[in-house]
Amino acid sequence: MKHFLLFSMVALFALLCFELNRYPQASASKPPSVEKIQDVRAQKIDNYFRERNMPLEGYGKKMVEVAEKNGLDWRLLPAISIRESSGGKHMCKNNPFGWGSCKIIFSSLNEAIDTVGYKLNNLPVYKGKSTKQKLYYYNGTVVPSYPDEVIVIMNKISTTE
């Protein structure tokens, strides 16, 4: 009896395998790669900067990478830079974000992007906050309309082709 059950199970398994291989699986569309999604977002940022002759054109990829690394909305860093310095047109000391009331000097734009992205996620005043709350503490305590102004810019970046 044991041999009969074992034989039946093996036969059933073989039949199942045969049947599964008889009918090709419909190819499921693969989700876009992370790199492709990053590229699309970086391109939107760079297009926004280019259309407005902003010096930060070309930094879209860096901003997306830093945002992802720090759990930020991918549009936050470019939008802050646009609100604070017109996308680098009026930046001071490699500081397009107005970080530290523009008294902080960065050695490069990459350092500025890395630093501000990191701090917007890790300083206690920002940690665990929503994007709007981060913006409130970034400059909304001084300019009450600041969070909404930056969010409008973020939405414009999203719709840029």
Short mmCIF file of C-alpha atoms in Angstrom, two decimals:
data_model
loop_
_atom_site.label_atom_id
_atom_site.label_comp_id
_atom_site.label_asym_id
_atom_site.label_seq_id
_atom_site.Cartn_x
_atom_site.Cartn_y
_atom_site.Cartn_z
CA MET A 1 0.00 0.00 0.00
CA LYS A 2 2.84 2.40 0.86
CA HIS A 3 4.45 1.77 -2.51
CA PHE A 4 1.17 2.39 -4.31
CA LEU A 5 0.69 5.78 -2.55
CA LEU A 6 4.27 6.80 -3.25
CA PHE A 7 3.96 5.76 -6.89
CA SER A 8 0.65 7.67 -7.20
CA MET A 9 2.15 10.81 -5.74
CA VAL A 10 5.18 10.68 -8.05
CA ALA A 11 2.92 10.09 -11.05
CA LEU A 12 0.68 12.98 -10.05
CA PHE A 13 3.68 15.27 -9.63
CA ALA A 14 5.06 14.26 -13.05
CA LEU A 15 1.68 14.84 -14.68
CA LEU A 16 1.40 18.25 -13.05
CA CYS A 17 4.88 19.22 -14.25
CA PHE A 18 4.05 18.01 -17.75
CA GLU A 19 0.80 19.99 -17.84
CA LEU A 20 2.46 23.16 -16.58
CA ASN A 21 5.08 22.94 -19.31
CA ARG A 22 2.50 22.26 -22.03
CA TYR A 23 1.04 25.74 -21.81
CA PRO A 24 3.51 28.60 -22.01
CA GLN A 25 3.12 31.19 -19.30
CA ALA A 26 1.84 34.56 -20.41
CA SER A 27 4.81 36.84 -20.12
CA ALA A 28 4.15 39.27 -17.33
CA SER A 29 5.41 42.70 -18.10
CA LYS A 30 8.44 43.42 -16.00
CA PRO A 31 8.31 46.40 -13.72
CA PRO A 32 10.56 49.22 -14.84
CA SER A 33 14.01 49.08 -13.35
CA VAL A 34 15.00 51.37 -10.51
CA GLU A 35 17.57 52.98 -12.80
CA LYS A 36 14.93 53.77 -15.42
CA ILE A 37 12.62 55.34 -12.83
CA GLN A 38 15.54 57.37 -11.46
CA ASP A 39 16.44 58.46 -14.99
CA VAL A 40 12.90 59.66 -15.72
CA ARG A 41 12.75 61.67 -12.51
CA ALA A 42 16.25 63.08 -13.00
CA GLN A 43 15.30 64.08 -16.54
CA LYS A 44 12.19 65.90 -15.28
CA ILE A 45 14.33 67.84 -12.80
CA ASP A 46 16.99 68.67 -15.38
CA ASN A 47 14.36 69.67 -17.95
CA TYR A 48 12.74 72.00 -15.42
CA PHE A 49 16.13 73.59 -14.68
CA ARG A 50 17.05 73.80 -18.39
CA GLU A 51 13.75 75.39 -19.46
CA ARG A 52 14.40 78.18 -16.95
CA ASN A 53 18.16 78.53 -17.54
CA MET A 54 18.96 77.43 -14.00
CA PRO A 55 22.57 76.53 -13.13
CA LEU A 56 21.56 73.30 -11.36
CA GLU A 57 20.77 71.61 -14.67
CA GLY A 58 22.68 68.34 -14.67
CA TYR A 59 22.26 67.71 -10.95
CA GLY A 60 18.89 65.95 -11.29
CA LYS A 61 20.37 62.46 -11.00
CA LYS A 62 22.34 63.40 -7.90
CA MET A 63 19.23 64.89 -6.28
CA VAL A 64 17.16 61.78 -7.02
CA GLU A 65 19.87 59.47 -5.65
CA VAL A 66 20.24 61.52 -2.46
CA ALA A 67 16.47 61.71 -2.01
CA GLU A 68 16.13 57.93 -2.33
CA LYS A 69 19.05 57.29 -0.01
CA ASN A 70 17.43 59.51 2.64
CA GLY A 71 13.78 58.59 2.15
CA LEU A 72 12.80 62.00 0.78
CA ASP A 73 10.37 62.92 -1.97
CA TRP A 74 12.49 63.08 -5.15
CA ARG A 75 11.20 66.60 -5.91
CA LEU A 76 11.99 68.11 -2.51
CA LEU A 77 15.64 69.09 -2.99
CA PRO A 78 15.19 70.67 -6.43
CA ALA A 79 12.05 72.51 -5.27
CA ILE A 80 13.81 73.95 -2.22
CA SER A 81 16.71 75.05 -4.43
CA ILE A 82 14.28 76.75 -6.80
CA ARG A 83 12.47 78.55 -3.98
CA GLU A 84 15.69 79.55 -2.20
CA SER A 85 18.01 80.47 -5.09
CA SER A 86 16.09 80.18 -8.35
CA GLY A 87 17.73 76.83 -9.04
CA GLY A 88 21.20 78.15 -8.28
CA LYS A 89 20.94 81.54 -10.02
CA HIS A 90 21.25 83.38 -6.71
CA MET A 91 23.05 80.81 -4.59
CA CYS A 92 25.77 81.74 -2.17
CA LYS A 93 28.90 79.70 -1.47
CA ASN A 94 27.76 76.56 -3.36
CA ASN A 95 24.61 76.65 -1.24
CA PRO A 96 21.54 76.65 -3.52
CA PHE A 97 19.30 75.62 -0.60
CA GLY A 98 19.88 78.65 1.59
CA TRP A 99 20.93 76.16 4.28
CA GLY A 100 21.93 77.91 7.51
CA SER A 101 20.67 81.26 6.17
CA CYS A 102 23.34 80.91 3.47
CA LYS A 103 26.09 81.26 6.05
CA ILE A 104 27.23 77.67 5.50
CA ILE A 105 29.85 77.21 2.81
CA PHE A 106 29.95 73.99 0.82
CA SER A 107 33.00 72.93 -1.16
CA SER A 108 30.79 71.80 -4.05
CA LEU A 109 27.19 71.47 -5.15
CA ASN A 110 27.45 67.71 -4.63
CA GLU A 111 28.43 68.30 -1.00
CA ALA A 112 25.49 70.67 -0.58
CA ILE A 113 23.04 68.14 -2.03
CA ASP A 114 24.44 65.31 0.11
CA THR A 115 24.44 67.38 3.29
CA VAL A 116 21.00 68.93 2.98
CA GLY A 117 19.44 65.63 1.86
CA TYR A 118 20.97 63.82 4.81
CA LYS A 119 19.98 66.47 7.33
CA LEU A 120 16.38 66.69 6.07
CA ASN A 121 16.01 63.06 7.01
CA ASN A 122 18.21 62.74 10.07
CA LEU A 123 18.19 65.90 12.18
CA PRO A 124 15.72 65.52 15.06
CA VAL A 125 13.66 68.50 13.90
CA TYR A 126 12.98 66.74 10.53
CA LYS A 127 13.19 63.04 11.39
CA GLY A 128 9.92 61.18 10.90
CA LYS A 129 8.10 64.26 9.61
CA SER A 130 6.02 64.51 6.44
CA THR A 131 7.33 66.59 3.56
CA LYS A 132 5.03 69.47 4.49
CA GLN A 133 6.17 69.32 8.12
CA LYS A 134 9.83 69.28 7.03
CA LEU A 135 9.16 72.39 4.96
CA TYR A 136 7.45 74.06 7.89
CA TYR A 137 10.56 73.60 10.02
CA TYR A 138 12.87 74.42 7.12
CA ASN A 139 11.50 77.95 6.69
CA GLY A 140 7.76 77.93 7.36
CA THR A 141 8.20 79.24 10.87
CA VAL A 142 9.52 82.47 9.31
CA VAL A 143 7.50 82.49 6.06
CA PRO A 144 4.15 80.79 6.76
CA SER A 145 3.41 80.30 3.04
CA TYR A 146 6.77 78.58 2.47
CA PRO A 147 5.62 74.92 2.65
CA ASP A 148 2.80 75.50 0.16
CA GLU A 149 5.08 77.50 -2.17
CA VAL A 150 7.60 74.66 -2.30
CA ILE A 151 4.88 72.05 -2.80
CA VAL A 152 3.58 74.01 -5.81
CA ILE A 153 7.09 73.88 -7.29
CA MET A 154 7.30 70.14 -6.55
CA ASN A 155 4.06 69.59 -8.47
CA LYS A 156 5.37 71.62 -11.42
CA ILE A 157 8.50 69.47 -11.53
CA SER A 158 6.30 66.35 -11.64
CA THR A 159 4.46 67.56 -14.72
CA THR A 160 7.56 68.70 -16.60
CA GLU A 161 8.18 66.68 -19.75
#
